[in-house]
Short mmCIF file of C-alpha atoms and ligand atoms in Angstrom, two decimals:
data_model
loop_
_atom_site.label_atom_id
_atom_site.label_comp_id
_atom_site.label_asym_id
_atom_site.label_seq_id
_atom_site.Cartn_x
_atom_site.Cartn_y
_atom_site.Cartn_z
CA MET A 7 4.76 -4.05 -16.76
CA THR A 8 1.02 -3.94 -17.45
CA PHE A 9 -1.85 -6.12 -16.31
CA GLN A 10 -1.58 -7.88 -19.71
CA ASP A 11 1.66 -9.45 -18.51
CA LEU A 12 -0.20 -11.19 -15.69
CA ASN A 13 -2.37 -13.19 -18.12
CA LEU A 14 -5.58 -12.35 -16.37
CA ASN A 15 -8.92 -13.31 -17.82
CA THR A 16 -11.22 -10.96 -19.70
CA PRO A 17 -13.71 -10.26 -16.87
CA LEU A 18 -10.83 -9.18 -14.62
CA TYR A 19 -9.28 -7.00 -17.34
CA ASN A 20 -12.59 -5.37 -17.95
CA ALA A 21 -13.12 -4.66 -14.27
CA LEU A 22 -9.62 -3.16 -14.03
CA HIS A 23 -10.26 -1.19 -17.18
CA ASP A 24 -13.47 0.25 -15.70
CA LEU A 25 -11.49 1.27 -12.63
CA GLY A 26 -8.94 2.97 -14.87
CA PHE A 27 -6.06 0.79 -13.61
CA THR A 28 -3.49 -0.22 -16.21
CA THR A 29 -0.31 -0.97 -14.32
CA PRO A 30 0.11 -3.33 -11.38
CA THR A 31 1.55 -1.69 -8.27
CA PRO A 32 4.93 -3.13 -7.11
CA ILE A 33 3.35 -5.44 -4.52
CA GLN A 34 0.84 -6.67 -7.10
CA ALA A 35 3.63 -7.43 -9.55
CA GLU A 36 5.74 -9.12 -6.85
CA ALA A 37 3.01 -11.19 -5.22
CA PHE A 38 1.09 -12.37 -8.29
CA ASN A 39 3.15 -15.42 -9.25
CA VAL A 40 3.79 -16.46 -5.67
CA VAL A 41 0.11 -16.40 -4.75
CA SER A 42 -0.75 -18.14 -8.04
CA SER A 43 1.77 -20.90 -7.40
CA GLY A 44 -0.11 -21.94 -4.28
CA THR A 45 2.77 -21.64 -1.82
CA ASP A 46 2.40 -19.88 1.50
CA ILE A 47 3.32 -16.24 1.37
CA ILE A 48 3.87 -13.34 3.72
CA GLY A 49 3.63 -10.03 1.92
CA ILE A 50 4.94 -6.94 3.60
CA ALA A 51 2.95 -3.98 2.36
CA GLN A 52 0.94 -1.11 3.73
CA THR A 53 -2.50 0.11 2.91
CA GLY A 54 -2.42 2.27 -0.16
CA THR A 55 0.05 0.02 -1.96
CA GLY A 56 -2.70 -1.96 -3.66
CA LYS A 57 -2.23 -4.98 -1.41
CA THR A 58 -5.87 -6.06 -1.53
CA PHE A 59 -5.68 -6.58 -5.29
CA ALA A 60 -2.23 -8.13 -4.82
CA TYR A 61 -3.87 -11.18 -3.28
CA MET A 62 -7.30 -10.91 -4.90
CA LEU A 63 -6.17 -10.85 -8.54
CA PRO A 64 -4.39 -14.22 -8.47
CA ILE A 65 -7.10 -15.71 -6.25
CA LEU A 66 -9.90 -14.59 -8.56
CA LYS A 67 -8.00 -15.63 -11.66
CA ASN A 68 -7.87 -19.19 -10.34
CA LEU A 69 -11.27 -19.39 -8.66
CA LYS A 70 -13.60 -21.55 -10.70
CA PHE A 71 -17.32 -20.96 -10.86
CA SER A 72 -19.14 -23.11 -8.36
CA THR A 73 -22.59 -23.57 -6.89
CA GLN A 74 -21.13 -25.08 -3.75
CA GLU A 75 -22.57 -23.39 -0.66
CA THR A 76 -19.61 -23.51 1.68
CA PRO A 77 -16.93 -20.85 1.20
CA ARG A 78 -13.64 -21.65 -0.50
CA ILE A 79 -11.77 -18.48 0.29
CA LEU A 80 -11.54 -17.02 3.79
CA ILE A 81 -10.17 -13.54 4.34
CA LEU A 82 -9.59 -12.48 7.93
CA VAL A 83 -9.11 -8.81 8.72
CA PRO A 84 -8.81 -7.12 12.12
CA THR A 85 -11.61 -4.59 11.99
CA ARG A 86 -15.11 -4.16 10.79
CA GLU A 87 -14.08 -1.15 8.70
CA LEU A 88 -11.65 -3.33 6.83
CA VAL A 89 -14.27 -6.00 6.22
CA VAL A 90 -16.40 -3.35 4.55
CA GLN A 91 -13.46 -1.96 2.60
CA VAL A 92 -12.16 -5.33 1.39
CA VAL A 93 -15.65 -6.45 0.35
CA GLU A 94 -16.01 -3.23 -1.64
CA GLU A 95 -12.68 -3.81 -3.37
CA ILE A 96 -13.59 -7.40 -4.24
CA GLU A 97 -16.93 -6.26 -5.59
CA LYS A 98 -15.15 -3.82 -7.88
CA LEU A 99 -12.97 -6.64 -9.24
CA THR A 100 -15.79 -9.15 -9.61
CA LYS A 101 -18.08 -6.82 -11.51
CA TYR A 102 -18.12 -9.24 -14.45
CA ILE A 103 -17.69 -12.48 -12.54
CA ASN A 104 -20.39 -14.49 -10.86
CA THR A 105 -18.80 -14.63 -7.42
CA ARG A 106 -20.58 -14.57 -4.10
CA VAL A 107 -18.78 -12.34 -1.61
CA LEU A 108 -19.92 -11.83 1.96
CA GLY A 109 -18.56 -9.72 4.81
CA VAL A 110 -19.30 -10.66 8.44
CA TYR A 111 -18.29 -8.87 11.62
CA GLY A 112 -19.30 -8.52 15.23
CA GLY A 113 -21.62 -5.94 16.73
CA THR A 114 -24.37 -6.71 14.26
CA ASN A 115 -27.18 -9.26 14.07
CA ILE A 116 -25.67 -12.74 13.76
CA ASN A 117 -28.88 -14.28 12.45
CA THR A 118 -28.90 -12.13 9.34
CA GLN A 119 -25.33 -13.25 8.69
CA LYS A 120 -26.25 -16.91 9.26
CA GLN A 121 -28.95 -16.60 6.66
CA ALA A 122 -26.56 -14.99 4.17
CA ILE A 123 -24.05 -17.81 4.74
CA ALA A 124 -26.74 -20.44 4.25
CA ASP A 125 -27.54 -18.87 0.88
CA GLY A 126 -24.05 -19.82 -0.32
CA VAL A 127 -20.74 -17.96 -0.35
CA ASP A 128 -17.52 -18.23 -2.37
CA ILE A 129 -15.42 -15.62 -0.58
CA LEU A 130 -15.98 -14.84 3.07
CA VAL A 131 -14.41 -11.72 4.58
CA ALA A 132 -14.55 -11.67 8.37
CA THR A 133 -13.24 -10.43 11.67
CA PRO A 134 -11.91 -13.37 13.72
CA GLY A 135 -14.35 -13.16 16.66
CA ARG A 136 -17.51 -13.21 14.59
CA LEU A 137 -16.10 -15.84 12.26
CA TYR A 138 -15.44 -18.16 15.18
CA ASP A 139 -18.91 -17.59 16.63
CA LEU A 140 -20.45 -18.42 13.26
CA ALA A 141 -18.30 -21.51 12.87
CA LEU A 142 -19.43 -22.75 16.29
CA THR A 143 -23.07 -22.50 15.27
CA ARG A 144 -22.32 -25.02 12.51
CA VAL A 145 -24.13 -22.85 9.98
CA LEU A 146 -20.72 -21.95 8.71
CA GLN A 147 -18.64 -24.87 7.46
CA LEU A 148 -14.96 -24.19 6.96
CA LYS A 149 -13.95 -27.60 5.67
CA HIS A 150 -13.75 -26.47 2.05
CA ILE A 151 -11.51 -23.48 2.60
CA GLN A 152 -8.69 -23.67 0.05
CA LYS A 153 -7.03 -20.37 0.77
CA LEU A 154 -6.76 -18.45 4.00
CA VAL A 155 -5.83 -14.79 3.73
CA ILE A 156 -4.89 -12.93 6.91
CA ASP A 157 -4.67 -9.27 6.13
CA GLU A 158 -2.98 -6.78 8.49
CA VAL A 159 -1.48 -9.55 10.59
CA ASP A 160 0.41 -6.99 12.67
CA VAL A 161 -2.76 -5.11 13.58
CA MET A 162 -4.54 -8.37 14.24
CA LEU A 163 -1.92 -9.39 16.79
CA ASP A 164 -1.78 -5.90 18.25
CA LEU A 165 -5.48 -6.13 18.98
CA GLY A 166 -4.95 -9.41 20.82
CA PHE A 167 -6.43 -11.76 18.20
CA ARG A 168 -3.69 -14.42 18.36
CA HIS A 169 -5.80 -16.81 20.36
CA GLN A 170 -8.82 -16.40 18.12
CA LEU A 171 -6.67 -17.02 15.05
CA ILE A 172 -5.30 -20.23 16.49
CA ASN A 173 -8.82 -21.43 17.27
CA ILE A 174 -9.79 -20.75 13.69
CA PHE A 175 -6.73 -22.57 12.28
CA ASP A 176 -8.00 -25.68 14.09
CA LEU A 177 -11.23 -25.57 12.10
CA LEU A 178 -9.59 -25.25 8.70
CA PRO A 179 -8.41 -28.08 6.46
CA GLU A 180 -4.70 -28.68 6.87
CA LYS A 181 -4.17 -28.67 3.17
CA ARG A 182 -4.68 -25.05 2.25
CA GLN A 183 -2.72 -22.06 1.07
CA ASN A 184 -1.89 -19.43 3.68
CA ILE A 185 -1.57 -15.89 2.41
CA MET A 186 -0.60 -13.27 4.95
CA PHE A 187 -0.14 -9.54 4.63
CA SER A 188 1.37 -7.25 7.21
CA ALA A 189 2.44 -3.62 7.12
CA THR A 190 5.47 -4.36 9.27
CA MET A 191 7.33 -7.39 10.49
CA THR A 192 7.01 -7.38 14.24
CA ASP A 193 8.17 -10.00 16.75
CA ASP A 194 4.56 -11.10 17.14
CA VAL A 195 4.21 -11.70 13.41
CA ASP A 196 7.46 -13.64 13.38
CA ASP A 197 6.29 -15.83 16.27
CA LEU A 198 2.99 -16.58 14.61
CA ILE A 199 4.74 -17.61 11.40
CA ASN A 200 7.28 -19.78 13.21
CA ASP A 201 4.61 -21.48 15.29
CA PHE A 202 2.01 -22.17 12.60
CA PHE A 203 3.37 -21.86 9.09
CA LYS A 204 6.01 -23.63 7.11
CA ALA A 205 8.48 -21.06 5.84
CA PRO A 206 6.19 -18.89 3.77
CA GLU A 207 7.80 -17.11 0.87
CA ARG A 208 8.45 -13.55 1.81
CA VAL A 209 7.52 -10.82 -0.64
CA SER A 210 8.08 -7.23 0.26
CA ILE A 211 8.48 -3.83 -1.15
CA ALA A 212 11.07 -2.07 0.97
CA VAL A 213 9.87 0.85 3.04
CA SER A 214 11.04 3.68 0.97
CA GLY A 215 12.91 6.38 2.76
CA THR A 216 12.11 8.65 -0.12
CA PRO A 217 9.08 10.69 0.75
CA LEU A 218 6.75 11.61 -2.05
CA GLU A 219 7.73 14.86 -3.66
CA ASN A 220 4.27 16.28 -3.37
CA ILE A 221 4.32 16.12 0.42
CA THR A 222 5.63 19.21 2.18
CA GLN A 223 7.17 18.34 5.51
CA THR A 224 7.65 20.71 8.43
CA HIS A 225 8.59 20.30 12.05
CA TYR A 226 7.83 22.23 15.25
CA ASN A 227 9.80 21.86 18.44
CA VAL A 228 7.22 21.98 21.20
CA PRO A 229 7.97 21.60 24.92
CA ASN A 230 5.06 19.43 26.07
CA PHE A 231 1.62 17.94 25.46
CA TYR A 232 -0.43 21.00 26.37
CA THR A 233 1.67 23.30 24.21
CA LYS A 234 1.32 20.78 21.36
CA ALA A 235 -2.44 20.95 21.88
CA ASN A 236 -2.32 24.76 21.79
CA LEU A 237 -0.30 24.67 18.58
CA LEU A 238 -2.69 22.18 17.04
CA LYS A 239 -5.67 24.36 17.93
CA HIS A 240 -3.91 27.34 16.44
CA LEU A 241 -3.30 25.48 13.17
CA LEU A 242 -6.80 24.01 13.03
CA SER A 243 -8.37 27.45 13.40
CA ASP A 244 -7.40 28.02 9.76
CA VAL A 245 -10.40 26.09 8.48
CA ASP A 246 -9.79 26.71 4.79
CA THR A 247 -6.21 25.44 4.72
CA PHE A 248 -6.63 22.64 7.24
CA ASN A 249 -9.70 21.15 5.60
CA LYS A 250 -9.14 17.39 6.12
CA VAL A 251 -6.73 16.70 8.91
CA LEU A 252 -5.54 13.33 10.18
CA VAL A 253 -3.88 13.70 13.58
CA PHE A 254 -1.68 10.78 14.63
CA VAL A 255 -0.98 9.86 18.23
CA SER A 256 0.96 6.85 19.44
CA ASN A 257 -1.57 5.24 21.74
CA LYS A 258 -5.19 5.09 22.88
CA LYS A 259 -4.62 7.08 26.03
CA MET A 260 -3.11 9.96 24.10
CA ALA A 261 -5.93 9.77 21.57
CA ASP A 262 -8.56 10.14 24.30
CA ARG A 263 -6.64 12.85 26.05
CA LEU A 264 -6.21 14.89 22.89
CA PHE A 265 -9.81 14.33 21.87
CA GLU A 266 -11.02 15.70 25.22
CA ASN A 267 -8.72 18.67 24.88
CA LEU A 268 -9.95 19.55 21.40
CA ASP A 269 -13.59 18.66 21.90
CA SER A 270 -14.83 21.89 23.49
CA ARG A 271 -13.57 23.96 20.59
CA PHE A 272 -13.96 21.63 17.62
CA HIS A 273 -16.84 19.48 18.81
CA ASP A 274 -18.76 19.33 15.54
CA GLU A 275 -15.67 18.83 13.40
CA LEU A 276 -13.88 16.19 15.41
CA CYS A 277 -13.81 12.41 15.57
CA VAL A 278 -11.47 9.79 17.00
CA ILE A 279 -10.60 6.13 16.40
CA HIS A 280 -8.56 3.68 18.41
CA SER A 281 -8.85 0.02 19.34
CA ASN A 282 -10.84 0.61 22.57
CA LYS A 283 -13.68 2.27 20.72
CA THR A 284 -16.58 0.08 19.66
CA GLN A 285 -16.72 -0.95 16.05
CA ASN A 286 -19.89 1.06 15.49
CA TYR A 287 -18.23 4.13 16.87
CA ARG A 288 -15.14 3.64 14.72
CA LEU A 289 -17.12 3.00 11.57
CA ARG A 290 -19.16 6.15 12.16
CA SER A 291 -16.01 8.20 12.80
CA ILE A 292 -14.35 7.01 9.60
CA GLU A 293 -17.44 7.67 7.55
CA GLN A 294 -17.87 11.17 8.96
CA PHE A 295 -14.25 11.95 8.22
CA ARG A 296 -14.30 10.36 4.81
CA ASN A 297 -17.40 12.20 3.62
CA GLY A 298 -16.26 15.52 5.05
CA ASP A 299 -18.80 15.91 7.89
CA ASN A 300 -15.89 15.96 10.27
CA ARG A 301 -12.76 17.86 9.40
CA ILE A 302 -10.46 16.36 12.01
CA LEU A 303 -9.73 12.71 12.81
CA VAL A 304 -7.53 11.75 15.74
CA ALA A 305 -6.16 8.22 15.26
CA THR A 306 -3.54 5.77 16.48
CA ASP A 307 -1.09 4.26 13.99
CA VAL A 308 -2.52 0.79 14.15
CA MET A 309 -6.10 1.93 13.60
CA ALA A 310 -5.37 4.36 10.81
CA ARG A 311 -3.15 2.01 8.88
CA GLY A 312 -5.94 -0.02 7.40
CA LEU A 313 -7.94 2.94 6.19
CA ASP A 314 -8.23 4.14 2.68
CA ILE A 315 -9.17 7.81 2.83
CA ASP A 316 -8.44 10.26 0.06
CA ASN A 317 -7.88 13.99 -0.07
CA ILE A 318 -6.31 14.36 3.35
CA SER A 319 -4.94 17.92 3.37
CA HIS A 320 -2.71 17.51 6.42
CA VAL A 321 -1.17 14.72 8.41
CA ILE A 322 -0.20 15.99 11.83
CA ASN A 323 2.19 13.84 13.82
CA PHE A 324 1.12 14.95 17.26
CA ASP A 325 3.92 12.81 18.60
CA THR A 326 7.03 11.59 16.87
CA PRO A 327 6.92 7.89 15.96
CA ASN A 328 9.65 5.69 17.52
CA TYR A 329 10.10 3.83 14.26
CA PRO A 330 10.93 5.93 11.21
CA GLU A 331 8.95 3.51 9.03
CA ASN A 332 5.81 4.51 10.93
CA TYR A 333 6.49 8.13 10.08
CA MET A 334 6.72 7.20 6.40
CA HIS A 335 3.41 5.34 6.66
CA ARG A 336 1.76 8.23 8.43
CA ILE A 337 2.79 10.95 6.00
CA GLY A 338 1.91 8.70 3.07
CA ARG A 339 -1.75 9.21 3.97
CA THR A 340 -1.61 12.66 2.45
CA GLY A 341 -0.31 13.73 -0.95
CA ARG A 342 -1.86 10.67 -2.56
CA ALA A 343 -2.74 10.42 -6.23
CA GLU A 344 -0.59 13.35 -7.34
CA ARG A 345 -2.29 15.77 -4.96
CA LYS A 346 -0.28 18.06 -2.75
CA GLY A 347 -0.15 17.17 0.89
CA ASP A 348 1.27 18.62 4.08
CA ALA A 349 2.88 16.63 6.86
CA ILE A 350 3.61 18.41 10.12
CA LEU A 351 5.67 16.91 12.92
CA PHE A 352 5.48 17.98 16.57
CA SER A 353 8.26 16.88 18.84
CA THR A 354 9.40 17.52 22.37
CA GLU A 355 13.02 17.44 23.34
CA ASN A 356 12.71 13.81 24.37
CA GLU A 357 11.47 12.94 20.90
CA LEU A 358 14.33 14.60 19.04
CA GLU A 359 16.26 11.36 18.76
CA HIS A 360 13.35 9.86 16.83
CA VAL A 361 13.34 12.91 14.57
CA GLU A 362 16.99 12.17 13.85
CA SER A 363 16.20 8.57 12.90
CA ILE A 364 13.45 9.76 10.57
CA GLU A 365 15.73 12.31 8.96
CA GLY A 366 18.40 9.60 8.72
CA LEU A 367 16.05 7.26 6.84
CA MET A 368 14.95 10.00 4.46
CA GLN A 369 18.44 11.43 4.19
CA MET A 370 17.05 14.90 4.48
CA GLN A 371 16.22 17.37 7.17
CA ILE A 372 12.69 18.46 7.86
CA THR A 373 12.25 22.23 7.79
CA VAL A 374 11.92 23.56 11.33
CA LEU A 375 9.26 26.23 11.86
CA GLU A 376 9.03 28.71 14.71
CA LEU A 377 6.18 28.34 17.13
CA PRO A 378 3.73 31.09 16.19
CA GLU A 379 3.75 33.87 18.77
CA THR A 380 0.08 33.52 19.55
CA VAL A 381 0.55 29.92 20.66
CA GLU A 382 0.54 29.85 24.43
CA ILE A 383 3.39 27.89 25.96
CA SER A 384 2.06 25.76 28.75
CA THR A 385 4.11 24.69 31.74
CA GLU A 386 1.55 22.13 32.83
CA LEU A 387 2.73 18.56 32.36
CA ILE A 388 0.77 15.39 31.77
CA GLU A 389 1.43 12.34 33.90
CA GLU A 390 3.97 10.85 31.47
CA GLU A 391 5.93 14.09 31.28
CA ARG A 392 6.27 14.54 35.01
CA PRO A 393 9.39 13.21 36.65
CA GLN A 394 8.67 9.78 38.02
CA ILE A 395 8.72 9.47 41.74
CA LYS A 396 10.09 6.31 43.24
CA GLU A 397 7.66 4.67 45.62
CA ARG A 398 9.90 2.84 48.00
CA ASN A 399 7.31 0.94 49.97
CA ASN A 400 4.77 0.11 47.35
CA PRO A 401 4.96 -3.66 46.87
CA ALA A 402 2.71 -3.44 43.80
CA LYS A 403 5.36 -1.47 42.00
CA ARG A 404 8.32 -3.53 43.11
CA ASP A 405 8.91 -5.02 39.72
CA GLU A 406 8.97 -1.78 37.84
CA ASN A 407 12.13 -0.03 36.77
CA ILE A 408 13.01 1.46 40.07
CA GLY A 409 16.71 0.79 40.10
CA ALA A 410 19.24 3.47 40.94
CA ALA A 411 19.87 4.34 37.30
CA PHE A 412 16.19 4.94 36.73
CA HIS A 413 15.93 7.30 39.67
CA GLU A 414 18.93 9.26 38.55
CA LYS A 415 17.49 9.64 35.06
CA ALA A 416 14.19 10.90 36.36
CA GLU A 417 15.93 13.71 38.20
CA LYS A 418 17.91 14.61 35.16
CA ASN A 419 14.82 14.65 33.00
CA GLN A 420 13.21 17.04 35.36
CA LYS A 421 16.06 19.50 34.93
CA GLU A 422 16.00 19.11 31.19
CA ASN A 423 12.31 19.77 30.92
CA LEU A 424 12.67 23.02 32.75
CA GLY A 425 15.63 24.02 30.63
CA GLY A 426 13.78 22.98 27.50
CA SER A 427 10.70 25.02 28.12
CA TYR A 428 12.81 28.04 29.07
CA LYS A 429 14.76 27.69 25.85
CA PHE A 430 11.55 27.43 23.84
CA LYS A 431 10.12 30.49 25.57
CA ILE A 432 13.19 32.56 24.83
CA ALA A 433 13.41 31.27 21.30
CA ALA A 434 9.76 32.08 20.68
CA LYS A 435 10.21 35.55 22.15
CA TYR A 436 13.27 36.48 20.14
CA LYS A 437 12.36 34.38 17.11
CA LYS A 438 15.72 32.77 17.32
CA PRO A 439 16.05 29.99 14.76
CA LYS A 440 16.35 26.59 16.27
CA THR A 441 19.43 25.10 14.76
CA ARG A 442 20.92 21.66 15.04
CA GLY A 443 23.45 23.31 17.29
CA ASP A 444 20.81 23.88 19.93
CA LYS A 445 19.72 20.31 19.74
CA ASN A 446 23.22 18.94 20.08
CA TYR A 447 23.78 21.22 23.00
CA ASN A 448 20.84 19.63 24.73
CA ARG A 449 21.89 16.19 23.70
CA ARG A 450 25.28 16.65 25.27
CA ASN A 451 23.70 17.84 28.47
CA LYS A 452 21.48 14.82 28.57
CA LYS A 453 24.43 12.47 28.43
CA LYS A 454 26.22 14.08 31.32
P1 LIG B 507 -5.00 -1.08 -0.85
O1 LIG B 507 -3.54 -0.94 -0.57
O2 LIG B 507 -5.38 -2.45 -1.24
O3 LIG B 507 -5.83 -0.55 0.30
O4 LIG B 507 -5.34 -0.18 -2.14
C1 LIG B 507 -5.25 1.22 -2.13
C2 LIG B 507 -6.04 1.85 -3.29
O5 LIG B 507 -5.34 1.68 -4.52
C3 LIG B 507 -7.42 1.27 -3.50
O6 LIG B 507 -8.34 2.35 -3.61
C4 LIG B 507 -7.32 0.50 -4.80
O7 LIG B 507 -8.54 0.50 -5.49
C5 LIG B 507 -6.24 1.24 -5.54
N1 LIG B 507 -5.47 0.39 -6.46
C6 LIG B 507 -5.22 -0.93 -6.35
N2 LIG B 507 -4.48 -1.37 -7.37
C7 LIG B 507 -4.23 -0.32 -8.16
C8 LIG B 507 -3.50 -0.14 -9.40
N3 LIG B 507 -2.88 -1.15 -9.98
N4 LIG B 507 -3.46 1.09 -9.93
C9 LIG B 507 -4.09 2.11 -9.31
N5 LIG B 507 -4.77 2.02 -8.17
C10 LIG B 507 -4.84 0.82 -7.58
#
């Protein structure tokens, strides 16, 4: 299939031609007719799949020239970085079309944005909070919106935007097309659809369990957080090889903790993004990483998903994702556009079951590497790694999982951690290969 098959108009072909794009990506091919037909749609696709053009091509093909001032297309995205990115993508496509595109987001002067809106807009790209504020000032009229796009619905809900979205729905004309894109179907996304949309057509490209051939995958068994940090520092000290490194962690707390740990040694080369950082801070971090000023970016899954950054030399999974799909998304950030990429996975004993799920999805085993001898094995544990102590008389904690089974497990975990780190120490000392046999041995012990 080529773009010719989509019957686009000449200005769009020419813009695509200038970009050097000839073939629609799978999500573009799948979504085109559905979006064109005007029915509601939920597309399941990640960043990097060409999802922005998947909704923009059919929208632009059908958008007539107008001098009307109020916007006709509204695109909501969760972060300021994405506003900037989506506006850039639309500008590339509308190179030969007279379309007015505007991006608005919080943390910047609202009056400048009001003025830009008053000048007339066809396509408005916005974060929900700022959009709502602008709509309340009445400068922004939403009554002519024909199509609502919500991009990264999963991230949007993860950041707590459900309420804001609902407020915005109230301001939009009932008769409109709803176009949603999400990297994953989560319960939150399902709820939103069930509560507010009438059975949108679902278009998805299955998460492939087949990793790109140009990504080399390796795996280290590491006993705990601090040893992971030591290993990471060891790897990062090879500046030439590890020249653009995206380090994934599962949550904000871990991101901050790792950032602090790395900061003294890699201060000038390091940046971090997660949803508690201000938008200015995040935007600066991305830019510094993108343009090469900073070599290392620590990021959470949700924050990194929306980013389009090329030439990443290494993706380091500082922790092992619970969902194998997230692993596929993470490693897909490297090895893009035919370049070679390296994906490295760190996992503790407790994370080995997730490693198994990942290997199950890919139907292959990730090569296990020995911890380098110079990496110091720490015995210090972070709060989450320490055995949990039951607080009998703390009424504030009464509702937490403090049943008998929980207590028993905590004691067992304590034993396992000790055994685990001992095993790693011995293995590192004697360079004994870690086989699946070892893992199963531990697994059996755990079940006892
Ligand atoms: P997205 O998933 O929308 O973030 O797009 C990822 C990247 O792929 C962007 O840099 C797009 O410009 C690019 N892209 C979009 N469509 C195509 C295509 N059909 N062929 C090649 N690259 C594309």
